[in-house]
Short mmCIF file of C-alpha atoms in Angstrom, two decimals:
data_model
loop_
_atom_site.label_atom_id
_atom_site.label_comp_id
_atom_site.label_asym_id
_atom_site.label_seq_id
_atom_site.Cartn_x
_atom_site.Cartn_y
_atom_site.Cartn_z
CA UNK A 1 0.00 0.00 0.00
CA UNK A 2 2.73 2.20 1.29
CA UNK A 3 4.45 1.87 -2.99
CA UNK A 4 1.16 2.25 -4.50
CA UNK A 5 0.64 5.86 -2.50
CA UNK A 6 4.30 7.00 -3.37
CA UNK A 7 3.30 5.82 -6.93
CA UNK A 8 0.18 8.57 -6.76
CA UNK A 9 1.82 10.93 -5.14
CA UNK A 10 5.25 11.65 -7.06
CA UNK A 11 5.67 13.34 -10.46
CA UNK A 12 7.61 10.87 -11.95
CA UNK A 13 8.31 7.50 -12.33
CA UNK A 14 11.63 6.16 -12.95
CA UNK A 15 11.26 2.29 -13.93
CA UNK A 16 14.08 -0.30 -15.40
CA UNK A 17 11.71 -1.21 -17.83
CA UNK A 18 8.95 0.83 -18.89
CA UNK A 19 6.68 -1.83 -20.46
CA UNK A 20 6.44 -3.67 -16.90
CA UNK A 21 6.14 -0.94 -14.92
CA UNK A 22 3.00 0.63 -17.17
CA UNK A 23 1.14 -2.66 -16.57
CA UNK A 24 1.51 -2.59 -13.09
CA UNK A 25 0.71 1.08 -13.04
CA UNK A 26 -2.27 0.51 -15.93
CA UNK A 27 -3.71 -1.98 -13.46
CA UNK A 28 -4.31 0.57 -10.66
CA UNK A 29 -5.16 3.24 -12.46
CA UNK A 30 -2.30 5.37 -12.29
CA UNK A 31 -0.60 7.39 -14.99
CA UNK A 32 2.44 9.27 -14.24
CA UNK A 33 5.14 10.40 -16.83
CA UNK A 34 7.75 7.31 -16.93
CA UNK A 35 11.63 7.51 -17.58
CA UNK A 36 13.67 4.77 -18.18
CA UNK A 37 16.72 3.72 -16.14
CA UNK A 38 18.34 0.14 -16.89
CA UNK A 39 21.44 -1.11 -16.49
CA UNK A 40 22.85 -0.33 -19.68
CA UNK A 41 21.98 3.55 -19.06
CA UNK A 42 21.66 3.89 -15.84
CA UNK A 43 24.48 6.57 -15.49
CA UNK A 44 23.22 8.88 -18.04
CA UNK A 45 19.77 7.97 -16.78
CA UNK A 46 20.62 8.74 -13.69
CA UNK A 47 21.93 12.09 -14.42
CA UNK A 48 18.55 13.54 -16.47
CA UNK A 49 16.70 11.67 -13.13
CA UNK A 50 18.72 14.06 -11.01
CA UNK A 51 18.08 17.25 -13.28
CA UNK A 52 14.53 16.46 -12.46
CA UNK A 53 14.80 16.19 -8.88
CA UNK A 54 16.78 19.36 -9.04
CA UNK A 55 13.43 21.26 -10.53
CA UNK A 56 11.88 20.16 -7.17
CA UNK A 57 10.04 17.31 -8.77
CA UNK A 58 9.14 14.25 -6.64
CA UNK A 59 10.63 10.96 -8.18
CA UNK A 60 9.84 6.92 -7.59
CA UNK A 61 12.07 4.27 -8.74
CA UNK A 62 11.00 0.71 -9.48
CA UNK A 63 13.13 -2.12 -10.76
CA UNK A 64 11.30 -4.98 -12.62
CA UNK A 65 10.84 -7.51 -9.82
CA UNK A 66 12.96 -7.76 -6.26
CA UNK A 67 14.37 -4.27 -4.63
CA UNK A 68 16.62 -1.66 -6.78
CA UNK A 69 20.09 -2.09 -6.07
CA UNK A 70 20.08 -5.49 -4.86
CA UNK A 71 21.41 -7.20 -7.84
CA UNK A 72 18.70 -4.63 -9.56
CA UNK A 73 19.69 -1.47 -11.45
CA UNK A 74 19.38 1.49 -8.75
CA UNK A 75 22.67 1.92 -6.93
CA UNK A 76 24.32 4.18 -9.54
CA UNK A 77 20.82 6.65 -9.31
CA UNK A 78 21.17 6.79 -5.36
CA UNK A 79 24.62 7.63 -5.83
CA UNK A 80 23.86 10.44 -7.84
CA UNK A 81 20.96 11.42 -6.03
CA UNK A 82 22.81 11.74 -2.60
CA UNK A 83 25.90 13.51 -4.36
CA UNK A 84 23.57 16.29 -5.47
CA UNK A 85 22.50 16.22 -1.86
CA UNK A 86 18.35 14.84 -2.47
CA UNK A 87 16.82 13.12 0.15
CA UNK A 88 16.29 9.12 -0.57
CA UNK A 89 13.90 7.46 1.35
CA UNK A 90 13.86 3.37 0.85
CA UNK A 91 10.40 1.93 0.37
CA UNK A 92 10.20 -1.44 1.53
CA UNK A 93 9.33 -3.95 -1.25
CA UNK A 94 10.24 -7.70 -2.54
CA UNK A 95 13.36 -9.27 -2.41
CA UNK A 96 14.44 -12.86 -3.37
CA UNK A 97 17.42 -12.41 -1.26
CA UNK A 98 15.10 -11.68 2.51
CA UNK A 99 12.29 -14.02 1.45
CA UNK A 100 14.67 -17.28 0.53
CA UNK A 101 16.55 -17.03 3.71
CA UNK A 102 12.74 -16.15 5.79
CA UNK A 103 11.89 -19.80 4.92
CA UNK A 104 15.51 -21.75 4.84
CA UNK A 105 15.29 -22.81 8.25
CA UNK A 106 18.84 -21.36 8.87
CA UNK A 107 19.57 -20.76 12.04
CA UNK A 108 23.32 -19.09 10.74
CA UNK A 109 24.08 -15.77 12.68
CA UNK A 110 26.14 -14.29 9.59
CA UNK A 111 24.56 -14.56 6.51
CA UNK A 112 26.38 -13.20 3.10
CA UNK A 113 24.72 -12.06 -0.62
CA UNK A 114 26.78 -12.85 -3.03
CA UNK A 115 24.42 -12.43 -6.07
CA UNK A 116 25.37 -13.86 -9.10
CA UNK A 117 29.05 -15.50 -8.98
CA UNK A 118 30.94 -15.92 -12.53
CA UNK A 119 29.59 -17.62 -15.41
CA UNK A 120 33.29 -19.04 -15.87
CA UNK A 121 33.54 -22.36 -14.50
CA UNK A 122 37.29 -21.25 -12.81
CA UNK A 123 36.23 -18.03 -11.48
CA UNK A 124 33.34 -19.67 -10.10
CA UNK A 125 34.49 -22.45 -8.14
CA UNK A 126 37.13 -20.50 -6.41
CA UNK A 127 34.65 -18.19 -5.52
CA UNK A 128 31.84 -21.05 -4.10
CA UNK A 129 35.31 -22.61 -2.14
CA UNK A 130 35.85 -19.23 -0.02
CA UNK A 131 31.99 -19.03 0.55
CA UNK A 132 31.82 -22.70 2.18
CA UNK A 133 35.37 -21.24 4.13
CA UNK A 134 33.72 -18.85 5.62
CA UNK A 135 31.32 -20.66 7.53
CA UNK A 136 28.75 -18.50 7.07
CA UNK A 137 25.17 -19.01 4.93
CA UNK A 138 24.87 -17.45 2.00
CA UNK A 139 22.83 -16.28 -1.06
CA UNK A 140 23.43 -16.56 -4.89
CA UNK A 141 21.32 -15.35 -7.93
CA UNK A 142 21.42 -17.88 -11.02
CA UNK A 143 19.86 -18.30 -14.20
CA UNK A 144 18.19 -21.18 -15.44
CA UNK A 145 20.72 -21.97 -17.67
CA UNK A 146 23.36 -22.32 -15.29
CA UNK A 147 21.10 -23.52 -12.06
CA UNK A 148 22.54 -26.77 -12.73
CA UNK A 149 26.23 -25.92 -13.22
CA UNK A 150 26.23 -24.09 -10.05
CA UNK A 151 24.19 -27.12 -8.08
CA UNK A 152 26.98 -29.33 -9.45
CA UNK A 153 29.76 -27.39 -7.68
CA UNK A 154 28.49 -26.97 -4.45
CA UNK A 155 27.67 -30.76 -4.59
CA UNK A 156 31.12 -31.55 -5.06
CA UNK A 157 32.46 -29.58 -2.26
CA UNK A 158 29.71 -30.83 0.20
CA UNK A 159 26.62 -33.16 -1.31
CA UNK A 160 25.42 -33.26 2.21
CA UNK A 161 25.19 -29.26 2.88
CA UNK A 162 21.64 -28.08 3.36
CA UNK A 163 20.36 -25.99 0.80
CA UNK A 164 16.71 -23.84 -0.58
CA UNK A 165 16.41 -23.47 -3.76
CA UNK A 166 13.55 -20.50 -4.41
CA UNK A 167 12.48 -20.11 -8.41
CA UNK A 168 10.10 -17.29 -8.83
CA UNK A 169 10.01 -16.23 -6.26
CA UNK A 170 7.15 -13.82 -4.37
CA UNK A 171 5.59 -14.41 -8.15
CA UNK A 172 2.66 -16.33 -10.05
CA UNK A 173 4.95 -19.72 -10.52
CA UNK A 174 6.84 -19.84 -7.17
CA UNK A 175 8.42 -23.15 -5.84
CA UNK A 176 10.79 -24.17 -2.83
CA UNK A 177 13.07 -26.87 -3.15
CA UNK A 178 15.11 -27.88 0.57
CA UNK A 179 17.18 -30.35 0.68
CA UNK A 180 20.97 -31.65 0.86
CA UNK A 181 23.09 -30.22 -2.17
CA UNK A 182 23.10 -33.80 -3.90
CA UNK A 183 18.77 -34.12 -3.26
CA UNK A 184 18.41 -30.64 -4.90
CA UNK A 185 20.58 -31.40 -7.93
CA UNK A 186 19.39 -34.68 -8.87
CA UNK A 187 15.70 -32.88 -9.18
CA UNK A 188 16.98 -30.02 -10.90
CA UNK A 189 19.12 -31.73 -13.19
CA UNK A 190 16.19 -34.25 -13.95
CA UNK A 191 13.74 -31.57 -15.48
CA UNK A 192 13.46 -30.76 -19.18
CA UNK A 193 13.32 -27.06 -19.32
CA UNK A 194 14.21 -24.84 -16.09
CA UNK A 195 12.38 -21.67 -16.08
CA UNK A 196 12.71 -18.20 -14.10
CA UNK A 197 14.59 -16.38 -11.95
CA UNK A 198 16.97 -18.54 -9.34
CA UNK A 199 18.12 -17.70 -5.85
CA UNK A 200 20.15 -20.46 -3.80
CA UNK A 201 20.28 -20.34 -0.05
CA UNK A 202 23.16 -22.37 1.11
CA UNK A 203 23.62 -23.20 4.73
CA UNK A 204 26.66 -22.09 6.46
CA UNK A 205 27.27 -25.77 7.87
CA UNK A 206 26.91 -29.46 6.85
#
């Protein structure tokens, strides 16, 4: 309720992707002028978002699904933002990252987001082998091409570690798979097609 009223109330509405963002706004009957800032143009977006907010106009931000700047376009535009000295005021939202770990059963006391690690196998591995060293849970963003890859690799360094697999999540087609690393591969590996967006929750012991 609390992003729907900052949706009516602000003057403009910066959005990663346009398209999504109109539907959601279409569906509750709100029209607002829309700007674009993605990834690829986020800096230059940024700065015409900051021009704006220098005129004394009121500005949202919405990236596609989760929260802006967690593994979402957003951090460059706060950066800006607070250089030029506007307030920024966080409006709490989705995130893959906070919902996975709400229903991992982890009872870890550090927890670390990693987002998405290297598509290169090396780079990759290295990375997964000081995650499990630091004894600590942790959180990684995959796509569904590489879901299985990644499953793979933390089976070989520990088939017995605990881990939640969340696809879709907070969405229309969201499923939980919990299990040890070797029970979540062998499903994952045994399906056809693997569709969505992938978060991994891996415990921070065996």
């Amino acid at each position: 309720m609390r992003a729907l009223e900052t949706f009516k109330a602000v003057d403009v509405i910066a959005c990663e992707d346009t398209r999504h963002t109109l539907k959601l706004l279409t569906h509750f009957g709100i029209r607002k002028p829309l700007v674009s800032c993605r990834a690829r143009n986020e800096e230059e977006a940024a700065k015409k978002i900051v021009a704006l907010l220098d005129e004394g106009k009121n500005i949202a931000y919405a990236s596609d699904a989760g929260t802006p700047g967690i593994s979402d376009p957003g951090a460059v535009l706060v950066q800006f933002a607070r250089k030029a000295e506007h307030t920024i005021i966080p409006i709490p939202g989705v995130s893959a990252f906070t919902a996975l770990v709400s229903v991992s059963g982890s009872r870890d006391k550090t927890l670390i987001f990693e987002g998405f690690l290297s598509p290169k196998a090396g780079r990759r591995k290295t990375r997964l082998t000081e995650l499990f060293s630091a004894n600590a849970g942790f959180v990684l963003y995959e796509s569904p091409y590489r879901i299985v890859k990644l499953l793979q690799d933390i089976a070989e360094i520990d088939k017995e570690r605990r881990i939640t697999v969340g696809r879709e999540l907070t969405k229309l087609h969201e499923e939980l798979i919990s299990g040890s690393a070797e029970e979540v591969l062998n499903e994952m590996a045994a399906r056809t097609a693997i569709k969505g967006e992938i978060a991994v929750f891996v415990s921070g012991r065996s």
